[in-house]
Coordinates of C-alpha atoms in Angstrom, one line a residue:
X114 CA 0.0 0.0 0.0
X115 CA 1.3 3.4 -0.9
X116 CA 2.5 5.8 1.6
X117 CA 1.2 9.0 0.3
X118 CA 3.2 11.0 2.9
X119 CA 6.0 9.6 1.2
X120 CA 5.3 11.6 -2.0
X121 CA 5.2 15.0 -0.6
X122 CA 8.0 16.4 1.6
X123 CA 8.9 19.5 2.8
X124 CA 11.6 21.6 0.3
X125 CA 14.6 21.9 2.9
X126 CA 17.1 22.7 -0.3
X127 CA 17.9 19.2 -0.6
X128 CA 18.9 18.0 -4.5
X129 CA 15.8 17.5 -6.5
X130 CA 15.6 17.8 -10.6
X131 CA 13.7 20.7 -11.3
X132 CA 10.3 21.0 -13.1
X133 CA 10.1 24.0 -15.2
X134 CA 6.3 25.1 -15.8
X135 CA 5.4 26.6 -19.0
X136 CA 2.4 27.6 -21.1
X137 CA 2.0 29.4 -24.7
X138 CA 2.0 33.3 -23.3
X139 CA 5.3 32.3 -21.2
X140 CA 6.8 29.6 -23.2
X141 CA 9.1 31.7 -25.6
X142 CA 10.5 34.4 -23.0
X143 CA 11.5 30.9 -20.9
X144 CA 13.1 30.0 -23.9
X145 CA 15.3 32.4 -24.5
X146 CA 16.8 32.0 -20.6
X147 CA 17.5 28.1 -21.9
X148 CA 21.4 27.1 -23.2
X149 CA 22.1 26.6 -26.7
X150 CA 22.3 23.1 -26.2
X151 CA 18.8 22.8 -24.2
X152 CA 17.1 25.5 -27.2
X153 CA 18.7 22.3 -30.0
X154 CA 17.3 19.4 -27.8
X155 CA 14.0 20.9 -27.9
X156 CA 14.1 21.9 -31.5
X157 CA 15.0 18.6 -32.5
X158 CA 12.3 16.8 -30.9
X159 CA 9.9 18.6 -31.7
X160 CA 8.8 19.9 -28.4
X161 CA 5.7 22.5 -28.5
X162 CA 4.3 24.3 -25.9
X163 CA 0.9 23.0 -26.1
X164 CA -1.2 21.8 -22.8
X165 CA 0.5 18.9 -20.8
X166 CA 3.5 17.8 -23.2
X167 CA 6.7 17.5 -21.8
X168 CA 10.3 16.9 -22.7
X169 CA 13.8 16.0 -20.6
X170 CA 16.2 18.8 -20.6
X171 CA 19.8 17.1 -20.7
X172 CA 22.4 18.8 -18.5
X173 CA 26.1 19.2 -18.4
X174 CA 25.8 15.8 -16.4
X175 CA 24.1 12.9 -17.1
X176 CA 22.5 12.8 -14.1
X177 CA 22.0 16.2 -13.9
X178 CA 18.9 16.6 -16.3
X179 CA 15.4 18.4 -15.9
X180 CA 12.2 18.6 -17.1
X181 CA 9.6 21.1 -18.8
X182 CA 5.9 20.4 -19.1
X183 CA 3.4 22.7 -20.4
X184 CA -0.1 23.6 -18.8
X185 CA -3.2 25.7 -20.1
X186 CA -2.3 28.2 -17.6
X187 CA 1.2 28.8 -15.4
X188 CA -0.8 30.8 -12.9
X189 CA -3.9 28.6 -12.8
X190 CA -3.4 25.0 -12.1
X191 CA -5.9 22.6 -11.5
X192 CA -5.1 19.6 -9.6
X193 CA -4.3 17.4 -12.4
X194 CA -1.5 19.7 -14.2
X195 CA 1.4 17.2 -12.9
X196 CA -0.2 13.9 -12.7
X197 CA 1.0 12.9 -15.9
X198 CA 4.8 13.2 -14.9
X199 CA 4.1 12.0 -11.4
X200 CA 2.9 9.1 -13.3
X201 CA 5.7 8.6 -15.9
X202 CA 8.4 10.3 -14.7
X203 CA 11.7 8.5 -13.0
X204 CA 11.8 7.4 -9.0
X205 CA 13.7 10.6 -7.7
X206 CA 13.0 14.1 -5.9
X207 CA 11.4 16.7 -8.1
X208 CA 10.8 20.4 -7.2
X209 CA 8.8 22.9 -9.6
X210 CA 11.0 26.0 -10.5
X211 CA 9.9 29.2 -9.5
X212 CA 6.2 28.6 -8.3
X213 CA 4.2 26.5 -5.7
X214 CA 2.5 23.3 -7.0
X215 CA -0.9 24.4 -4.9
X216 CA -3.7 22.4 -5.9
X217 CA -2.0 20.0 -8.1
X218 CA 0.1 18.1 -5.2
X219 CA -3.3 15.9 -5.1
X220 CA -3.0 15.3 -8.8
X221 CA 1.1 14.2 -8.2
X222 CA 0.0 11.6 -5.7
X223 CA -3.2 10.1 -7.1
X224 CA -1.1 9.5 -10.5
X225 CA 0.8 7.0 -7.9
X226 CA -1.8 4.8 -7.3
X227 CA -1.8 1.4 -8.2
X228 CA -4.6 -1.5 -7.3
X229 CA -2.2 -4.5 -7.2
X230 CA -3.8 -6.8 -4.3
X231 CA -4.9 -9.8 -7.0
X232 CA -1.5 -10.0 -9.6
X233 CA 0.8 -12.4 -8.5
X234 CA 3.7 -10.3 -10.1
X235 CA 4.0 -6.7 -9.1
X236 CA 7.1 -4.6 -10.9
X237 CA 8.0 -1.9 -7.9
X238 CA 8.5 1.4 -8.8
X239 CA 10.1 3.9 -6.4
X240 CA 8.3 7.1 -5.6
X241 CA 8.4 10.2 -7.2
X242 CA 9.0 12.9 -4.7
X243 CA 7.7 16.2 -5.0
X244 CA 9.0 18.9 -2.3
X245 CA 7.2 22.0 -1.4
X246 CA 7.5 25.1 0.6
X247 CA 3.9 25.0 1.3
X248 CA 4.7 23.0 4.2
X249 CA 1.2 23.5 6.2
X250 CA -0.6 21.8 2.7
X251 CA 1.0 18.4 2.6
X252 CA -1.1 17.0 5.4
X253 CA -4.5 18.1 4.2
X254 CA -3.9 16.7 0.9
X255 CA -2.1 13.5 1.8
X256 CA -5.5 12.7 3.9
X257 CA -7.5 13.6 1.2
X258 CA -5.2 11.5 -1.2
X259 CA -5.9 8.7 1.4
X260 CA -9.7 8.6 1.4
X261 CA -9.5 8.6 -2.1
X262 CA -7.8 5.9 -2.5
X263 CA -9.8 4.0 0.2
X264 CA -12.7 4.7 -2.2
X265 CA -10.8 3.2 -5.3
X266 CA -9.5 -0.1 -3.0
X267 CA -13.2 -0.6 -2.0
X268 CA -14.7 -0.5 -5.1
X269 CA -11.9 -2.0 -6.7
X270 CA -12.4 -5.3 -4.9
X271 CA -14.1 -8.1 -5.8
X272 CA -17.6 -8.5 -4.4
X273 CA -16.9 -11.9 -3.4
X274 CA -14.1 -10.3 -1.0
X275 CA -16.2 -7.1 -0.3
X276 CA -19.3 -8.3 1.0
X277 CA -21.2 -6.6 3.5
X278 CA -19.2 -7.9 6.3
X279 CA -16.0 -6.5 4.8
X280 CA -17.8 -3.6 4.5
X281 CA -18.6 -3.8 8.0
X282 CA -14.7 -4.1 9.0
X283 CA -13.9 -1.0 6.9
X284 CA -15.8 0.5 9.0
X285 CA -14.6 -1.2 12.5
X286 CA -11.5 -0.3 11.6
X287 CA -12.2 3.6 11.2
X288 CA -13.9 3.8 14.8
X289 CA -11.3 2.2 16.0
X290 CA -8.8 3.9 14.7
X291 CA -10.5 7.1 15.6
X292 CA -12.6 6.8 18.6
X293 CA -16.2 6.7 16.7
X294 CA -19.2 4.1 18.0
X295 CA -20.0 1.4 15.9
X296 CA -23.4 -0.1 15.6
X297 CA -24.1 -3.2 13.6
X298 CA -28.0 -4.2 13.1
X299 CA -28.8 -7.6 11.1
X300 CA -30.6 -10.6 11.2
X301 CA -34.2 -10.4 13.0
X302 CA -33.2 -6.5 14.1
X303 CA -32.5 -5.8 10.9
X304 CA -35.8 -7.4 9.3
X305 CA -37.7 -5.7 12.5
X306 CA -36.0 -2.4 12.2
X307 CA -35.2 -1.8 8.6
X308 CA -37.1 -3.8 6.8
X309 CA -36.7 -2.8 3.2
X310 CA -32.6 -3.2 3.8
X311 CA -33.4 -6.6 4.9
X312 CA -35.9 -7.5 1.9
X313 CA -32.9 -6.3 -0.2
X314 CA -30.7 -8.4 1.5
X315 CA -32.1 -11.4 2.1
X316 CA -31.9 -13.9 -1.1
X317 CA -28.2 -13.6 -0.5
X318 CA -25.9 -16.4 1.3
X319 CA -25.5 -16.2 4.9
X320 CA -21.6 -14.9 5.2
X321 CA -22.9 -11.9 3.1
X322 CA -26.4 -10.8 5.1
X323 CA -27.5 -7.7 4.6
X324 CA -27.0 -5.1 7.8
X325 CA -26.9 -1.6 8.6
X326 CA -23.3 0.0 9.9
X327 CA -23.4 3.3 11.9
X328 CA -20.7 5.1 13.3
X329 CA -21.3 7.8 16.0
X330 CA -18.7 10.1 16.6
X331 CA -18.3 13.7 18.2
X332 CA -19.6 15.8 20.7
X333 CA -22.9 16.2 21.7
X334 CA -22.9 19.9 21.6
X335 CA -21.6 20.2 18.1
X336 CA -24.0 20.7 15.0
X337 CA -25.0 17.1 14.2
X338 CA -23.7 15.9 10.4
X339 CA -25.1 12.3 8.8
X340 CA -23.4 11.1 6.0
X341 CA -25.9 7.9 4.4
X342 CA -24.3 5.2 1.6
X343 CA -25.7 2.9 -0.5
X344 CA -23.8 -0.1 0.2
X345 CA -25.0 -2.9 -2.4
X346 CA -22.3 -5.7 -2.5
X347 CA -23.3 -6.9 -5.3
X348 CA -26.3 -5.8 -7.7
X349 CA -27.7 -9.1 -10.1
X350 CA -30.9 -6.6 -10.5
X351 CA -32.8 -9.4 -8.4
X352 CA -36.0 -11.3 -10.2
X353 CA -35.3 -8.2 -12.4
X354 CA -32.0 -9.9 -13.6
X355 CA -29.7 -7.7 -15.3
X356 CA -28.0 -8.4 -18.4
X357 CA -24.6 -9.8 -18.6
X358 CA -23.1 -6.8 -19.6
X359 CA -25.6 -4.4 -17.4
X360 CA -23.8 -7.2 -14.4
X361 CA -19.9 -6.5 -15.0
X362 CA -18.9 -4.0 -13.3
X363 CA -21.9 -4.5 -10.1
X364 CA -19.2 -4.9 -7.9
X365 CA -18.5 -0.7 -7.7
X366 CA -22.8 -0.9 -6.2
X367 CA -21.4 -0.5 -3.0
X368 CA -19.3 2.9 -4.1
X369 CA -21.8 5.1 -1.9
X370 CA -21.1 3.5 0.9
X371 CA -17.3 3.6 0.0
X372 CA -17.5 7.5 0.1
X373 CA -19.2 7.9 3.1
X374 CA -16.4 5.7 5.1
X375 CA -13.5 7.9 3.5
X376 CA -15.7 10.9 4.0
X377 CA -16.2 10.0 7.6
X378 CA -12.7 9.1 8.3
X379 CA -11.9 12.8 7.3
X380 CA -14.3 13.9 9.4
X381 CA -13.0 12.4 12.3
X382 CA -9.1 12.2 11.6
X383 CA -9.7 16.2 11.2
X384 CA -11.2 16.4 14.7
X385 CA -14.0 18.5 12.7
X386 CA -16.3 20.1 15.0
X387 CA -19.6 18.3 14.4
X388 CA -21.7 15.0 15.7
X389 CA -21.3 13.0 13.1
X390 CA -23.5 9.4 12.0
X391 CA -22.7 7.6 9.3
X392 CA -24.9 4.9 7.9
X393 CA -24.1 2.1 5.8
X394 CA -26.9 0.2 4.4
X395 CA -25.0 -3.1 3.5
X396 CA -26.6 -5.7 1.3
X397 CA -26.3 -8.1 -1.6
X398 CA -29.2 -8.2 -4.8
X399 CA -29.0 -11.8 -5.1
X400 CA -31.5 -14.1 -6.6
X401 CA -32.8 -17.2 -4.7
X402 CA -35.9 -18.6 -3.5
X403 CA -36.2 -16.0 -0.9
X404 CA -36.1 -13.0 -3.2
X405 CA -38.4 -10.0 -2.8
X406 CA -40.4 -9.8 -6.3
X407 CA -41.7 -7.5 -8.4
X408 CA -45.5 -6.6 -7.2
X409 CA -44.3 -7.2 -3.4
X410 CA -44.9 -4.2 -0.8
X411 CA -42.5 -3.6 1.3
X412 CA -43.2 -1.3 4.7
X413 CA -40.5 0.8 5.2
X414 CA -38.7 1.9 8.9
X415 CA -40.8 5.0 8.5
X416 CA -44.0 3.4 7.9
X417 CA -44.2 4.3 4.2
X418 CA -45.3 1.3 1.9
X419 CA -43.8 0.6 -1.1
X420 CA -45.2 -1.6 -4.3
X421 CA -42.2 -3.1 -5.8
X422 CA -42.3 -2.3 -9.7
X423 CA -38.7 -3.2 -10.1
X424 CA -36.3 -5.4 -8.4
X425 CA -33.8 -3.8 -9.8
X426 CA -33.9 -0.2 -8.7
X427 CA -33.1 -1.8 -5.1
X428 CA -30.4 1.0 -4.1
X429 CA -33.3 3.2 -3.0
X430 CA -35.2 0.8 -0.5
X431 CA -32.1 0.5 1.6
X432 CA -31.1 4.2 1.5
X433 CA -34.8 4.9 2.2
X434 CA -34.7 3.2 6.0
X435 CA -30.8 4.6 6.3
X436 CA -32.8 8.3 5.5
X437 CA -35.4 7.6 7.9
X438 CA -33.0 6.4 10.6
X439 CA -30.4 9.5 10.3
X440 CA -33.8 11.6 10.7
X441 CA -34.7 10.5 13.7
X442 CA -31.4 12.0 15.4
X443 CA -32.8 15.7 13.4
X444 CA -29.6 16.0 11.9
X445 CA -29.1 19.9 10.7
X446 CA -27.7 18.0 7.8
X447 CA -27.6 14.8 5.7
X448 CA -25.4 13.9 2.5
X449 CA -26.5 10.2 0.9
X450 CA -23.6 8.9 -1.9
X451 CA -25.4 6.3 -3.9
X452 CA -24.3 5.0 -7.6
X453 CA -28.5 5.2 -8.2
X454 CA -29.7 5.5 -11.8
X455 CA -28.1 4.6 -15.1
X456 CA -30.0 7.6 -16.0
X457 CA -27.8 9.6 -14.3
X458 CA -24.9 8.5 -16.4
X459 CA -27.1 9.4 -19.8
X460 CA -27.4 12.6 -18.6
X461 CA -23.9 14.0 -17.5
X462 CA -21.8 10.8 -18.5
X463 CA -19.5 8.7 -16.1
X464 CA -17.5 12.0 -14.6
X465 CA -20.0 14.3 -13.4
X466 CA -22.2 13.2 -10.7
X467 CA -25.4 14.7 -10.1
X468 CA -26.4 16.6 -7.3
X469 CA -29.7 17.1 -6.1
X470 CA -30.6 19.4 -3.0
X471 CA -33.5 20.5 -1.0
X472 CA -31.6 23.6 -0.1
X473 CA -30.6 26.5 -2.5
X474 CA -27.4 27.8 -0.5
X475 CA -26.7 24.1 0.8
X476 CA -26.3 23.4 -3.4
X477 CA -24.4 26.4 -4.1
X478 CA -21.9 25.6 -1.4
X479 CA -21.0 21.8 -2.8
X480 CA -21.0 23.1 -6.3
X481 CA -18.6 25.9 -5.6
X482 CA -16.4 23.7 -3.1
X483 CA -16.4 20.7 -6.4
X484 CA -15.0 23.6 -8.4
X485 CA -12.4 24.2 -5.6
X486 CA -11.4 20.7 -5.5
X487 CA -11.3 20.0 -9.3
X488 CA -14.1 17.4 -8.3
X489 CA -17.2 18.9 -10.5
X490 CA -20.9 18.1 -9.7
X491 CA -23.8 19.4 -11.7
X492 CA -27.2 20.8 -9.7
X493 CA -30.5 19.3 -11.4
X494 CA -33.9 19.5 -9.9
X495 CA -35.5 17.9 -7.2
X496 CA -39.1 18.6 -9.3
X497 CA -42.6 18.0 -7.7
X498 CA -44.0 17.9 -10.9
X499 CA -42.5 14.3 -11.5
X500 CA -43.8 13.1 -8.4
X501 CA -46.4 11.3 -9.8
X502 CA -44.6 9.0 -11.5
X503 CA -43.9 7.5 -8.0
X504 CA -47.9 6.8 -7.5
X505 CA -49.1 2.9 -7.4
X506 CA -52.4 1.7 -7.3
X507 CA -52.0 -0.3 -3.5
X508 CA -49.3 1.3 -1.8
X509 CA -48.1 4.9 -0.8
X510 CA -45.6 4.9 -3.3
X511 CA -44.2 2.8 -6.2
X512 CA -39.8 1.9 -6.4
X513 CA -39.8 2.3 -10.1
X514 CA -41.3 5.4 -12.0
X515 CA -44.1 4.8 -14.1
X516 CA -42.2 6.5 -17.0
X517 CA -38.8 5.5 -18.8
X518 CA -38.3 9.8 -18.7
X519 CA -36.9 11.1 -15.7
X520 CA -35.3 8.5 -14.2
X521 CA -32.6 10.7 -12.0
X522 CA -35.3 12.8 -10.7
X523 CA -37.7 10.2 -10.0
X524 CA -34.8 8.4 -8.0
X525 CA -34.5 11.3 -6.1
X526 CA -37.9 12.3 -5.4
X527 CA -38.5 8.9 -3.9
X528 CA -35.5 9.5 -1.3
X529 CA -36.8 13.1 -0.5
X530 CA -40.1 11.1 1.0
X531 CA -37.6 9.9 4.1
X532 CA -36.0 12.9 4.8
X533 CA -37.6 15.1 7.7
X534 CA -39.2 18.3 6.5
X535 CA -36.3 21.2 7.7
X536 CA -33.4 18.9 7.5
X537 CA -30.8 20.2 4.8
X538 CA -30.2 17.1 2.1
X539 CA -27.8 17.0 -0.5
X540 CA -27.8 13.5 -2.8
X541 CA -25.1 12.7 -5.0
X542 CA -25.9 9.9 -7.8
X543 CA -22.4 8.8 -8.2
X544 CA -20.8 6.3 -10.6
X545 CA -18.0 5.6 -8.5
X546 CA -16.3 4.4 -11.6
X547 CA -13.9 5.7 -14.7
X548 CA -14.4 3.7 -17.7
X549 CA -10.9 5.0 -19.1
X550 CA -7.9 6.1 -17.4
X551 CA -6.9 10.1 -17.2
X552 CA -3.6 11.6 -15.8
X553 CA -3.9 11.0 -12.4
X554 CA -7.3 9.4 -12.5
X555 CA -6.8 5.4 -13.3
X556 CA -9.5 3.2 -14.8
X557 CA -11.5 1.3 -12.4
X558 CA -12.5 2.8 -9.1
X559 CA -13.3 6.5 -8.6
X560 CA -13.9 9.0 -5.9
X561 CA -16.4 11.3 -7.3
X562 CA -17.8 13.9 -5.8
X563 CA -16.4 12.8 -2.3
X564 CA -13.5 16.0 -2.5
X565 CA -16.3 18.2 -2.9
X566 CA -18.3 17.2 0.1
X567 CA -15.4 17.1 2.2
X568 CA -14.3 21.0 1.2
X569 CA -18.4 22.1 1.6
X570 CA -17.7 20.3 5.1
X571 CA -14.7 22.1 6.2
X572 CA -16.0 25.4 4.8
X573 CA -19.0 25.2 6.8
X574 CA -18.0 23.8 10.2
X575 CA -14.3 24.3 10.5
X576 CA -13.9 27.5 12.5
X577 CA -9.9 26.9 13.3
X578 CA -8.1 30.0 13.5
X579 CA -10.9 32.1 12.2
X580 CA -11.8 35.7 14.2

């Protein structure tokens, strides 16, 4: 496992090839400060200054060379302007000429990660060290760059290894590890207590029954904070049986939870003023004799009934009783990560998760806080006017809209129905996943969305060291 502290280090003059940071407005005044000999190297292969190209500039020494990459902007850089060279770029100690790195430290140590727990051959590669002045940002962003990467591990495993008991350690582990209470509720609580979570759960074998995971951490006095994921272990669709290819990659239907355990760990590791309660509601969409079905209705831990019209939009039902549980404490907030919809994918593609709100300023503060972090969301609406898709004939509400439009929405409507009237609720439908790799951003697993939510947190509640 990668030491991301290991990445980052303070810049105490120690020897380190320099990075030289370039961009079209800048690129030929740098150029004319280069040697002859550098000004011939880059000539002759063909280096341009367009957005993130780079080149090795050979020294006097052989040992003694640089580099220069090129960026949209020198004096804007987004967290991703050095992944690719913290990526490719030889084991050694780096430091960027003449600027700080900022936000793009994050984007140097996420282009480190590798997923190698299942290869039975690993090739090592030593780090690439970046050193920084900006002493007082290498902490933040190496916990950052650590939930992240909890996210990708999670989702990255197997289902067979990531059930909802591994689930449940993950989250033993956190408490521990940072003095929060850990609840577990399954078997005849669970089916008592929650019994939508169970009905999810219950076709599947017994080492992977369904259960609900809270942790409760903080003081009493603080505002209280629940963070609610969708924690499917594995999503067949049910009776509703998915297509092979709609099946593949059902192993990442657990990514909601995954963010809200790296979100909480921040929380908590930050010593963030607030009573937090995180809620995992932990099951498998199996298929056996015992399955709920289509046409079923289900009574929710809120009292709500609910006519099955799909087994396969199941993600709901369990966050549903997670909702109504983290309402009972009358949080002044609640944040649910699920991977929901397909529809949401449609609509904004794999890399831009949707948010929905129930609280103008509440939306305005994740969105701007996304754009802070380089970890975008897009705002739709939480419409009333779609919430008669939701209607069934013999229950208070259907699981499946009545139409194939407005899938998203309709999703989210139906989780609005558990959440206390004055409660501030942000949802974000999150893949959880990158279908192709990026610089710094490796196919498979993602965190999405997760940075933002932690930045709107800090924003919000910490208060450290202001008047």
């Amino acid at each position: 496992m990668t030491d991301y502290s290991d990445l980052i280090q303070p810049d105490k003059g120690q020897d380190a090839r320099p990075i030289h940071l370039v961009d079209k407005k800048s690129y030929d005044e740098w150029l004319k400060g280069r040697s002859a000999r550098e000004r011939a190297h880059l000539a002759a292969v063909g280096f341009k200054p367009d957005a993130y190209v780079h080149a090795i500039l050979p020294g006097d020494d052989p040992d003694k060379w640089a580099v220069v990459t090129t960026v949209a902007k020198v004096d804007s850089m987004s967290a991703w302007c050095l992944a690719k060279l913290g990526q490719i770029l030889p084991a050694g100690r780096y430091r960027l000429e003449g600027q700080h790195p900022g936000r793009a430290l994050f984007g140097w140590m996420s282009a480190q990660y590798r997923f190698d727990t299942y290869r039975s051959k690993v090739e090592p590669k030593g780090p690439r060290v970046l050193l920084t002045s900006d002493v007082g940002a290498i902490a933040p962003l190496v916990a950052e760059m650590g939930a992240v990467a909890l996210v990708r591990d999670m989702v990255n495993t197997p289902a067979a290894d990531m059930g909802p008991a591994a689930i449940e350690k993950a989250a033993e582990r956190i408490a521990k590890a940072h003095g929060g209470k850990l609840t577990v509720t399954k078997g005849e609580a669970l089916e008592q207590g929650y019994p939508m979570i169970h009905a999810v759960g219950r076709a599947a074998a017994k080492h992977h029954a369904p259960r609900l995971i809270e942790i409760e951490w903080g003081k009493d006095d603080h505002p209280r904070v629940a963070l609610v994921g969708k924690g499917i272990s594995f999503d067949s669709g049910g009776l509703d049986i998915k297509p092979a290819s709609g099946m593949r990659l059902m192993k990442k239907d657990m990514g909601g939870a995954a963010h809200v355990l790296a979100l909480a760990e921040l929380v908590m590791a930050s010593g963030l003023p607030v009573r937090l309660h995180c809620l995992v509601a932990a099951a498998e969409n199996a298929i056996s004799a015992d399955a709920f079905r289509p046409g079923d209705v289900l009574k929710s831990r809120l009292g709500l009934t609910v006519e099955i019209g799909n087994t396969d939009a199941e993600g709901r039902l369990v966050l549903a009783d997670a909702l109504a549980k983290a309402g009972e404490a009358k949080p002044e907030l609640i944040i649910d990560f699920a991977t929901l919809t397909g529809a949401a994918r449609v609509a904004l593609g794999p890399d831009l998760p949707p948010l929905f709100a129930n609280d103008d300023a509440l939306a305005e503060a994740m969105l701007s806080a996304g754009i802070d972090r380089d970890d975008p969301l897009w705002r739709m609406p939480l419409w009333d006017g779609y919430a008669d898709l939701l209607e069934t004939d013999i229950a208070d509400l259907g699981n499946a809209g009545s139409s194939a439009f407005a899938g998203t929405i309709t999703a989210a409507l139906f989780l609005k129905r558990f959440v206390p009237d004055g409660v501030q609720w942000a949802h974000l439908d999150t893949f959880a996943w990158r279908p192709s790799a990026k610089p710094g951003r490796p196919k498979g697993g993602a965190a999405l969305g997760l940075r933002a939510a932690w930045a709107m947190l800090q924003a919000r509640y910490d208060r450290r060291g202001k008047a």
